Coordinates of C-alpha atoms and ligand atoms in Angstrom, one line a residue:
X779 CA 50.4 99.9 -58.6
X780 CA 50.6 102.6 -55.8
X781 CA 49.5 100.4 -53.1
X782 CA 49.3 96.6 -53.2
X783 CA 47.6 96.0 -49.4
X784 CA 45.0 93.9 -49.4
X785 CA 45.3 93.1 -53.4
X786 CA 46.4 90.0 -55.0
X787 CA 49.4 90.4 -57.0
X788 CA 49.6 88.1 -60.0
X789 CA 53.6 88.2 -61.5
X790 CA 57.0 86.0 -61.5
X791 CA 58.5 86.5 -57.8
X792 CA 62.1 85.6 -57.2
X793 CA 63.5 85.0 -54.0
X794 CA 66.0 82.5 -52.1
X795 CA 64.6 81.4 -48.4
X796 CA 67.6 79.3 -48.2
X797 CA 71.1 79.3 -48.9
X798 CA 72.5 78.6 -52.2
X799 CA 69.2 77.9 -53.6
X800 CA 66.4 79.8 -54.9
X801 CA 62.8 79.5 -55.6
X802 CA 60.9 81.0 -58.6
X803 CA 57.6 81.4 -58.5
X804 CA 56.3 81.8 -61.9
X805 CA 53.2 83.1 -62.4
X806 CA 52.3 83.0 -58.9
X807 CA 49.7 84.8 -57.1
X808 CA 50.9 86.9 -53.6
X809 CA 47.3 87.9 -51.4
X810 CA 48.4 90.9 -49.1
X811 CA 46.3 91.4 -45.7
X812 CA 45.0 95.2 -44.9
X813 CA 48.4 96.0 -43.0
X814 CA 50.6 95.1 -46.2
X815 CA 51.9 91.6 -44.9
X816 CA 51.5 88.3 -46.9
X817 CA 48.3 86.6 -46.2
X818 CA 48.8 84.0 -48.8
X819 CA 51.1 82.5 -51.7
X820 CA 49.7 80.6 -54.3
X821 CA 52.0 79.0 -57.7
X822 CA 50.1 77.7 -60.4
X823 CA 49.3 74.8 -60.6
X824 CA 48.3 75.0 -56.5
X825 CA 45.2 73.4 -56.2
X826 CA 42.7 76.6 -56.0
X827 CA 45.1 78.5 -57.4
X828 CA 42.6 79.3 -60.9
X829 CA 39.4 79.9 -58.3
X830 CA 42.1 82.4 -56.7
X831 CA 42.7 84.5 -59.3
X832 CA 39.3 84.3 -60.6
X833 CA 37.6 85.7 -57.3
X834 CA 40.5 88.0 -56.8
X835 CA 39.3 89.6 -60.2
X836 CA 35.8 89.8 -59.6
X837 CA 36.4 91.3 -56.6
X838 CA 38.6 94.3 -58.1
X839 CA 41.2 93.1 -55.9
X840 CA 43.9 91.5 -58.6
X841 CA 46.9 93.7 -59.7
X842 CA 49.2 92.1 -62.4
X843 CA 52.3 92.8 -63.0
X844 CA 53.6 93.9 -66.4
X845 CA 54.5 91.0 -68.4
X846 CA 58.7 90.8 -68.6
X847 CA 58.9 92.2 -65.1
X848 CA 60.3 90.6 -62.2
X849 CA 59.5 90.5 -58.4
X850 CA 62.1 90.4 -56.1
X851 CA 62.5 90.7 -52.3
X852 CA 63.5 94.2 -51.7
X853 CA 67.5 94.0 -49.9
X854 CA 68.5 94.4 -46.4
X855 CA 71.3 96.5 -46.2
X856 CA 72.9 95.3 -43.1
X857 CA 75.5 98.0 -42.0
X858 CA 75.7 101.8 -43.2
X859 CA 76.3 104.5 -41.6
X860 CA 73.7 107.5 -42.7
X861 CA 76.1 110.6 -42.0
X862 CA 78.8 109.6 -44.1
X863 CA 76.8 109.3 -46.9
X864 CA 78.4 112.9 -48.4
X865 CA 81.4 111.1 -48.6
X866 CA 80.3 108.5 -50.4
X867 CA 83.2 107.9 -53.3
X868 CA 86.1 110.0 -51.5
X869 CA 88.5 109.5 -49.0
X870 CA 89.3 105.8 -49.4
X871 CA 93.2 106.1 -49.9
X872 CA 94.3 106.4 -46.0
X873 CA 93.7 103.6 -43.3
X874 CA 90.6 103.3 -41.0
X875 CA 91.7 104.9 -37.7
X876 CA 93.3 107.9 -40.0
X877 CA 90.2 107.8 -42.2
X878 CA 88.2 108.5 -38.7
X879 CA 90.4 111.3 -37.8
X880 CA 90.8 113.0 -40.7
X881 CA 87.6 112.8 -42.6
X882 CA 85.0 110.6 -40.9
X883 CA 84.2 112.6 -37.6
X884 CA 84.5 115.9 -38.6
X885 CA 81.6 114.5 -41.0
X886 CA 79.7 113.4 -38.5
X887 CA 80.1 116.3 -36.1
X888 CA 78.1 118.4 -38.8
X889 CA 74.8 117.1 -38.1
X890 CA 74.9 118.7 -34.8
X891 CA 73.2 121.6 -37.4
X892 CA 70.1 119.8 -37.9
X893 CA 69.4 121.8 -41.2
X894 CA 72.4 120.1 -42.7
X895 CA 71.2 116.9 -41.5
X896 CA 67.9 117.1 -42.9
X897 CA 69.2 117.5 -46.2
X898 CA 71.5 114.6 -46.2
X899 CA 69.4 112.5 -45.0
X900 CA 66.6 112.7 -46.9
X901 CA 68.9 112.0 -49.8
X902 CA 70.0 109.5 -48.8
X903 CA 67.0 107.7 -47.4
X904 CA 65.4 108.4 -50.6
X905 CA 68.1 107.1 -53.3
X906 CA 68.7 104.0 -50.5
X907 CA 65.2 103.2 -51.4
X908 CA 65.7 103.8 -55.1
X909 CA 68.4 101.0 -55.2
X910 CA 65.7 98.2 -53.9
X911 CA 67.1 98.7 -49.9
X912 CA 63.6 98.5 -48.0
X913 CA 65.6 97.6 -44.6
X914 CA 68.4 99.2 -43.3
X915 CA 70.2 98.8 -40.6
X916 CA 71.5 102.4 -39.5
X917 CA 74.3 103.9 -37.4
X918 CA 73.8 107.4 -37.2
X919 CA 75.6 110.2 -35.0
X920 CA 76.1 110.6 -31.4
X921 CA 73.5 113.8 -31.7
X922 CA 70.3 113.2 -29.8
X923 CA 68.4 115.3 -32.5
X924 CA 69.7 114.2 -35.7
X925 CA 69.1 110.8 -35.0
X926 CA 65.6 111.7 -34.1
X927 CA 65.5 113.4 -37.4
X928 CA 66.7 110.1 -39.3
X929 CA 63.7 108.0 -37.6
X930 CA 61.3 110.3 -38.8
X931 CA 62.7 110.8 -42.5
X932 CA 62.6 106.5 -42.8
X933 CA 59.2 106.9 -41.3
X934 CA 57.7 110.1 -43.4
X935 CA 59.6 107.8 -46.8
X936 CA 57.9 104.5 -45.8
X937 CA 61.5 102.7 -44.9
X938 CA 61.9 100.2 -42.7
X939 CA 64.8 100.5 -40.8
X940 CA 66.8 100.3 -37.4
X941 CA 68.6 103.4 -36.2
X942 CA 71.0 103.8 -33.6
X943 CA 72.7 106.9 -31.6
X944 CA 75.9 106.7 -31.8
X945 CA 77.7 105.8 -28.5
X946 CA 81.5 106.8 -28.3
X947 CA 82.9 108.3 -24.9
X948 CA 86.7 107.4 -24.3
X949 CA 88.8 111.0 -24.8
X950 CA 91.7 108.6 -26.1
X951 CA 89.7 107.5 -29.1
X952 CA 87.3 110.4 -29.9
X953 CA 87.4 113.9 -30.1
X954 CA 86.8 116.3 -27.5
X955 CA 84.2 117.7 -30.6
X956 CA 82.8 114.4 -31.6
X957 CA 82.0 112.3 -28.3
X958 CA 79.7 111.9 -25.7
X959 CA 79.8 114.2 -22.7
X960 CA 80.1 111.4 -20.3
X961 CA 79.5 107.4 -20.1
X962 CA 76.3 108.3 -18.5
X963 CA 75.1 110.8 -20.8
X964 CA 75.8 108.6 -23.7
X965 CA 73.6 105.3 -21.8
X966 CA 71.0 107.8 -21.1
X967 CA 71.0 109.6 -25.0
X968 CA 70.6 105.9 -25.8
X969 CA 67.6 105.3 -24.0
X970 CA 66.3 108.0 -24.6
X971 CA 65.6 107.4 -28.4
X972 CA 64.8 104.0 -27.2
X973 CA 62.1 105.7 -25.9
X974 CA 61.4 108.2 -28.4
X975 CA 60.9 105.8 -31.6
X976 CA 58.6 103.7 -28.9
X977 CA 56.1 106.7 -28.4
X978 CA 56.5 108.0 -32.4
X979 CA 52.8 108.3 -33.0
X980 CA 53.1 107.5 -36.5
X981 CA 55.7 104.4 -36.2
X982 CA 53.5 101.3 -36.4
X983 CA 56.8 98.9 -36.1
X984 CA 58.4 100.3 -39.1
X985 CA 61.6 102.0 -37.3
X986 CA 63.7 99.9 -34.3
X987 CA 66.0 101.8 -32.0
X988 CA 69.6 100.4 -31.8
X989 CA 71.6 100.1 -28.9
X990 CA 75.2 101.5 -31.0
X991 CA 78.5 101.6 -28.9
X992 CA 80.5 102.7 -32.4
X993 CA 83.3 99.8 -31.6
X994 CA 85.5 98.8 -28.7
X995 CA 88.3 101.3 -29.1
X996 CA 86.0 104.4 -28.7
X997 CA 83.8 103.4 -25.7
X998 CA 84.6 103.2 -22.2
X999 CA 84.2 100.2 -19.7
X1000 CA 81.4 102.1 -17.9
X1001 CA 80.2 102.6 -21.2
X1002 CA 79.9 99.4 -22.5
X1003 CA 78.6 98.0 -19.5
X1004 CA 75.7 100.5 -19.3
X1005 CA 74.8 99.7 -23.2
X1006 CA 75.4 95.9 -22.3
X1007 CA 72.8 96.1 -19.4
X1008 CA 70.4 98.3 -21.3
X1009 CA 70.5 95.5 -24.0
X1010 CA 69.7 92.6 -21.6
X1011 CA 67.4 94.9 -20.0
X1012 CA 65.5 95.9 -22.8
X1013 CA 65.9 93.5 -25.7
X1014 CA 66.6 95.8 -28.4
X1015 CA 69.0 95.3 -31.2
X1016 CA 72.9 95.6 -31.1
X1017 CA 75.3 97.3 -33.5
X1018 CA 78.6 97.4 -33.4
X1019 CA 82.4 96.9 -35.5
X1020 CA 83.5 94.0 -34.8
X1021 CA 87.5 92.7 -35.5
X1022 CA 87.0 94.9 -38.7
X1023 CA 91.1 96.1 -39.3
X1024 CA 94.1 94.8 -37.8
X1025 CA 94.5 97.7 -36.2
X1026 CA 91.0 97.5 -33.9
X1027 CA 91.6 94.0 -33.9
X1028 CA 94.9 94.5 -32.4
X1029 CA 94.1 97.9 -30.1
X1030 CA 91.0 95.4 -28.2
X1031 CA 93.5 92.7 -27.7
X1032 CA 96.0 95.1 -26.6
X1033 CA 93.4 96.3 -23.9
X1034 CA 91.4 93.6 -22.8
X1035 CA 93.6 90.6 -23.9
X1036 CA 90.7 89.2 -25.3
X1037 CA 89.1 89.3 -28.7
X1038 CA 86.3 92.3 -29.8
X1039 CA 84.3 88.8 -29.8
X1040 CA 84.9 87.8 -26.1
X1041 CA 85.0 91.9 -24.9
X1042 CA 81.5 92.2 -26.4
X1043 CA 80.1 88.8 -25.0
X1044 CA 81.7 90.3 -21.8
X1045 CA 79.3 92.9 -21.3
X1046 CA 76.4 91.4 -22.3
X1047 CA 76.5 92.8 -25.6
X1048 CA 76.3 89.7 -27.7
X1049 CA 72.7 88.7 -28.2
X1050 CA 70.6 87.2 -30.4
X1051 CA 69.7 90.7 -32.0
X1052 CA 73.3 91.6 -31.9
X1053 CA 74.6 92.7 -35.6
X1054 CA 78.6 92.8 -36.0
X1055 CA 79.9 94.3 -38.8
X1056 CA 83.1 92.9 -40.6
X1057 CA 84.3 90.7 -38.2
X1058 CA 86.9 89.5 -40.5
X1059 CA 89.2 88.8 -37.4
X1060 CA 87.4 86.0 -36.3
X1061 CA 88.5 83.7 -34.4
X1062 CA 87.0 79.9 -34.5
X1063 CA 86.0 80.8 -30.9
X1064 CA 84.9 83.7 -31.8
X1065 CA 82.6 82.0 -34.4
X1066 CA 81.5 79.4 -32.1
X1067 CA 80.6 82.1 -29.5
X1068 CA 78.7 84.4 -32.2
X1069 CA 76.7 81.5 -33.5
X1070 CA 76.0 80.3 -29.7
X1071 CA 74.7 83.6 -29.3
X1072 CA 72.4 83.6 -32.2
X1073 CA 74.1 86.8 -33.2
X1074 CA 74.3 88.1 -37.0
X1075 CA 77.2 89.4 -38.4
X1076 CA 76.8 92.1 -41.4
X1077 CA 79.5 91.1 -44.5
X1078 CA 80.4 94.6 -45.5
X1079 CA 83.0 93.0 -48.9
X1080 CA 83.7 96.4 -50.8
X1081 CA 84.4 98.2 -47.2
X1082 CA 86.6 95.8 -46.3
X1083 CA 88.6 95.7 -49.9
X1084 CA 89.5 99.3 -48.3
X1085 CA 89.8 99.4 -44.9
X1086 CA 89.8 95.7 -43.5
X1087 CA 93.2 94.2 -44.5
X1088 CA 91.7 90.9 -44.9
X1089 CA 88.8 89.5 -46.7
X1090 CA 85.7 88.3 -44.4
X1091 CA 85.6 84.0 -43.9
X1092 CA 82.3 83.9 -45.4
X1093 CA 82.1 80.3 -45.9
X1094 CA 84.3 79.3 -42.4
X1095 CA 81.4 81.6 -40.7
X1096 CA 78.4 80.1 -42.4
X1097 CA 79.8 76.6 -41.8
X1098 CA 79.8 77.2 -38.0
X1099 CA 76.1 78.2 -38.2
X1100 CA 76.3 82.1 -38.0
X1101 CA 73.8 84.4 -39.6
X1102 CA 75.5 86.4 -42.2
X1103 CA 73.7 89.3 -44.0
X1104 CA 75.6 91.9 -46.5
X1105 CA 76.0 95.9 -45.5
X1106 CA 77.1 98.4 -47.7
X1107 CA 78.9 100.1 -44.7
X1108 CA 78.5 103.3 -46.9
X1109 CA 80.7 105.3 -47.0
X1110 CA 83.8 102.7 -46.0
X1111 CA 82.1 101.2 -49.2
X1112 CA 81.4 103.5 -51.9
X1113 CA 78.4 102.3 -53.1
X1114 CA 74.3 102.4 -52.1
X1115 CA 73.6 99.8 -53.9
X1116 CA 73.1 96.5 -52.1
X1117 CA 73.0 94.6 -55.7
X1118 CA 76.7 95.9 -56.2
X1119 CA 77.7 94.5 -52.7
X1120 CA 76.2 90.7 -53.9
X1121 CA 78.8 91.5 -57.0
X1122 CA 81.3 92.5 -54.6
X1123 CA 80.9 89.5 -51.9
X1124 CA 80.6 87.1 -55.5
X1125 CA 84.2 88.7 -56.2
X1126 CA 85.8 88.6 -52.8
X1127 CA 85.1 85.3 -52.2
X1128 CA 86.3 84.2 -55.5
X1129 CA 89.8 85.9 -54.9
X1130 CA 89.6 84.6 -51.4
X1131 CA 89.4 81.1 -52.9
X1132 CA 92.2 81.7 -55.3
X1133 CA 94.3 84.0 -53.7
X1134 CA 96.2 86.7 -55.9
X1135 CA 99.9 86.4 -55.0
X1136 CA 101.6 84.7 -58.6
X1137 CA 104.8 84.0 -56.5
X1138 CA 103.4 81.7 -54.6
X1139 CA 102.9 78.1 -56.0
X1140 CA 99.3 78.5 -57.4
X1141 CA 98.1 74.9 -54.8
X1142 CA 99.6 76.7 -51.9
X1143 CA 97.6 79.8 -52.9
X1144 CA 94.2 81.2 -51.4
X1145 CA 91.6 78.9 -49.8
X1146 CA 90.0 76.6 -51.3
X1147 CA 86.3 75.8 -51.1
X1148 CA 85.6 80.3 -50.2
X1149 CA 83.9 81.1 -53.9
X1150 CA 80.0 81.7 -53.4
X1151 CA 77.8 82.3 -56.5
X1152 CA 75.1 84.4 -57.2
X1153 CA 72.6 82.7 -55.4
X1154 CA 73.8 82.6 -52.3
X1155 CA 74.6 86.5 -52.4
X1156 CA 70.8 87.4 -53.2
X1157 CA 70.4 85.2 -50.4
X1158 CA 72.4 86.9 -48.0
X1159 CA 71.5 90.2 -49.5
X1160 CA 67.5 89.4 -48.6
X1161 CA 66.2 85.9 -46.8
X1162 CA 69.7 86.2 -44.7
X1163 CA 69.1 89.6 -43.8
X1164 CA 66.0 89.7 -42.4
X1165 CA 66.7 86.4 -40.6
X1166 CA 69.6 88.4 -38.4
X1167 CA 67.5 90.8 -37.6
X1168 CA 64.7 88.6 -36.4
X1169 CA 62.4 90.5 -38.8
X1170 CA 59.9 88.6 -40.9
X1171 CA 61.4 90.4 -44.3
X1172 CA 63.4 89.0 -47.4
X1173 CA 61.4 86.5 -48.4
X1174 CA 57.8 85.7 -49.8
X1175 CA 55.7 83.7 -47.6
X1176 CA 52.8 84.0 -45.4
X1177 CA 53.4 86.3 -42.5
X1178 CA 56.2 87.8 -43.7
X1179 CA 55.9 91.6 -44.8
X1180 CA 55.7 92.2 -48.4
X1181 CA 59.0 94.3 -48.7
X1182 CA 59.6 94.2 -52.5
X1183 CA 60.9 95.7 -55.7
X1184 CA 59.8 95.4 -59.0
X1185 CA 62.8 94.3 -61.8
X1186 CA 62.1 95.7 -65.1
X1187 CA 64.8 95.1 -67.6
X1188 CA 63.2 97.1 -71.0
X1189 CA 63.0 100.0 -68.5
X1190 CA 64.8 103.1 -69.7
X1191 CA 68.4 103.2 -69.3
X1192 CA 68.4 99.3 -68.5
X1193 CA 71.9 97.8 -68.1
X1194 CA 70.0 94.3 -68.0
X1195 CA 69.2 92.6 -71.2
X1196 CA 66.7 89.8 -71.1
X1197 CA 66.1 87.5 -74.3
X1198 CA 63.2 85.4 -73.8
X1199 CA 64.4 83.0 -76.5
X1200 CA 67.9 82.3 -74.9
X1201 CA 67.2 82.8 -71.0
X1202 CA 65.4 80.7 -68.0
X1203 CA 63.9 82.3 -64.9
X1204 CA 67.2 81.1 -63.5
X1205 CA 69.6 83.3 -65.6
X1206 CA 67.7 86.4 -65.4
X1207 CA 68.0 86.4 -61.8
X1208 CA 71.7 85.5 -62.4
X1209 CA 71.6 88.4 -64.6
X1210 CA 69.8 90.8 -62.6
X1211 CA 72.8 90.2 -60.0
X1212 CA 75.1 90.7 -62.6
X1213 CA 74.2 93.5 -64.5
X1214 CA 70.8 95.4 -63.1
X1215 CA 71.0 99.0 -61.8
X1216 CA 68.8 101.7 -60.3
X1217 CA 67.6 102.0 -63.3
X1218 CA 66.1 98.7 -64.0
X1219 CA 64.1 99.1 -60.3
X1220 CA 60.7 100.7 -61.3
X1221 CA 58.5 99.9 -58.3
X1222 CA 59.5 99.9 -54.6
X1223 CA 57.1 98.9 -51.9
X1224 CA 57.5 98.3 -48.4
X1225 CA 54.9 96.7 -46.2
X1226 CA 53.1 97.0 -49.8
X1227 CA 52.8 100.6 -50.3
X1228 CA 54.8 102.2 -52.8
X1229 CA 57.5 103.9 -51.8
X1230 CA 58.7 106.7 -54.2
X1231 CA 62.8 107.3 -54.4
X1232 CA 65.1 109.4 -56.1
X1233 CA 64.1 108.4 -59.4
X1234 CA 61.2 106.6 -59.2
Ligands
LIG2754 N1 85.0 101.6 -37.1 C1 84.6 102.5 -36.2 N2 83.9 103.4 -36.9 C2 83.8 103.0 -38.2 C3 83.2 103.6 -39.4 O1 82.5 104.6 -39.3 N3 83.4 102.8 -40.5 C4 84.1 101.7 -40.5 N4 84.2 101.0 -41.7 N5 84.7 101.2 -39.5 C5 84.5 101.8 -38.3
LIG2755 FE1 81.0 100.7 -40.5

């Protein structure tokens, strides 16, 4: 099962194109072109569907999938940051602009060595891809080389992804070690990786560059505007925090009296291939001006149990028409695994529907009609995904890459139990929300090559 391009795969795919639905195809039949994209889908009883299979196996062409096993979209992880990933578990007790200070940038400053880069990040590419992510959508540092490095590990490991330098200038908000030199070295740094993951001899449209000023409070006017114009100029994706704390919130008011919403729309920096993470601040402007825009915003729910003060609007944001994907924000979330951030947005939504204070009167409490289930979190965790991004991933159907992992819950170690007498299709997907780990991810492919990760 090494490499499924121009094979017919013959198994029971899983995957939710819309919201709060999903489809099951069972014993369907997925025909993969030469380059590893979806060429055809076929569900029994399809008319042709039998003649399918039958010339698929005469032609040495059909894989099938181990009976029991599952086929699921792989995950787009919508916001993490690749440095911080040696942090991952610590340093969650002190509040986002100390947590910067104190832990986050002298982090980051490290991979000025690329040697210690290197190592971290080819960890973390590798066990990203060993928890089912086959897109991610990166902030890196604010070195030139490092984040060089990073698109060639996701390259040389088969990842798709989207990387972004780093851009952060202002002296007030950054270190004098940890900043860019100058507004203008910072545009030009950007453009030139822009540049360098457009001439990468091997990249054949796996790896995007990101346009990446880090948030409002650490960039400069000139700086923004130079990323803003570089981003209508050149059409490449946006990343940046977005109304995340109360304390950004509050600092981008304090400067612009406007909201991070109306600052970033300012400078051109709200596009349709615009990502915000957390935006928990949100204004109903601000929601009708991100949705105008067409641009995505990344749900980052265990991050924000730590450093946002507040719990994402999911359903408010979603009801005004903006595309929502889920990010691990590693390591403000302290987790790689994309199937624990569906648990964790499942959760936060519940106590955002309930609230949690018991002195107040439980029908004044929380707000009602928030809770989302787990179909709508694999959702947002794949089909949602790859639609903010504009990238045809997350879901199986013709065109789209085939981006996929394989769900195997008798594999060793399995935290998923599957009875065939008590279960539908249905419940094991619930329960593969639930309950699956690394463990229970045999098979990763991307673009339908297998992908090998930490464990696999
Ligand atoms: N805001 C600015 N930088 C960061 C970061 O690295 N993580 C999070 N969660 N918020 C930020
Ligand atoms: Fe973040």
């Amino acid at each position: 099962m090494t490499d499924l391009r121009g094979k017919t795969i013959a198994g029971t795919f899983f995957h939710a194109p819309h919201p709060g639905s999903i489809e099951i195809l069972a014993d369907a039949l997925i025909t993969l072109d030469a380059r590893g994209d979806i060429a055809d889908v076929s569900r029994w009883p399809d008319a042709g569907h039998a003649e399918k299979r039958k010339a698929a196996e005469d032609a040495g062409t059909l894989v099938t999938m181990p009976a029991g096993t599952y086929v699921l979209p792989g995950f787009v992880d919508l916001h993490i940051h690749a440095p911080q990933y040696p942090q991952l578990g610590k340093a969650l007790n002190v509040p986002l602009e100390v947590w910067l200070h104190r832990y986050t940038f002298p982090l980051e400053a490290r991979y000025a060595d690329i040697a210690f880069a290197r190592h971290h990040y080819d960890m973390l590419v590798g066990d990203l891809i060993a928890n089912g992510t086959t897109t991610a959508l990166y902030f890196a540092t604010v070195h030139q080389e490092a984040t060089r490095l990073l698109v060639d590990i996701c390259i040389e490991k088969g990842q798709r992804a989207l990387v972004g330098k780093v851009a952060m200038d202002d002296p007030e908000q950054c270190p004098d070690y940890y900043r860019d030199a100058s507004s203008e070295a910072g545009i030009a740094d950007t453009r030139a990786l822009i540049d360098y993951v457009a001439a990468h001899p091997e990249n054949h449209g796996l790896v995007h560059p990101v346009i990446t000023p880090r948030f409002v409070p650490s960039c400069t006017d000139p700086l923004l505007e130079g990323l803003g114009a570089l981003a209508q100029e050149c059409g490449c994706h946006v990343q940046t925090h977005c109304s995340e704390s109360d304390w950004a919130h509050g600092y981008v008011l304090s400067r612009f009296g406007k909201t991070d919403t109306e600052t970033l729309d300012g400078f051109g920096l709200l596009t349709r291939r615009t990502v915000l993470a957390h935006s928990n601040f949100l204004t109903e402007d601000d929601m009708d001006r991100v949705a105008a825009r067409g641009a995505g915003v990344a749900h980052c729910p265990l991050s924000n149990a730590y450093f946002a003060n507040s719990v994402f609007p999911l359903r408010a944001a979603l009801a005004k028409g903006v595309r929502v994907g889920l990010g691990t924000d590693i390591s403000g979330g302290p987790s790689a695994s994309m199937i624990e951030a569906q648990r964790m947005a499942i959760a936060a939504s519940r106590m955002l529907e309930t609230g949690v204070d018991p002195d107040i009167a439980q029908e004044k409490r929380g707000r009602p009609g928030s809770r989302i289930d787990f179909d709508l979190a694999f959702h947002l965790a794949t089909a949602a995904g790859g639609d903010a991004l504009d990238l045809p991933v997350g879901q199986f159907k013709p065109g789209y890459h085939f981006d996929a992992i394989l769900v195997d819950p008798s594999a060793p170690g399995s935290t998923l139990r599957v009875s065939e007498e008590l279960d539908t299709d249905e419940d094991v997907l619930q329960k593969i929300v639930y309950t699956a780990s690394r463990a229970n991810l045999t098979q990763v492919w991307i673009a339908g090559r297998s992908v090998s990760g930490g464990t696999a």
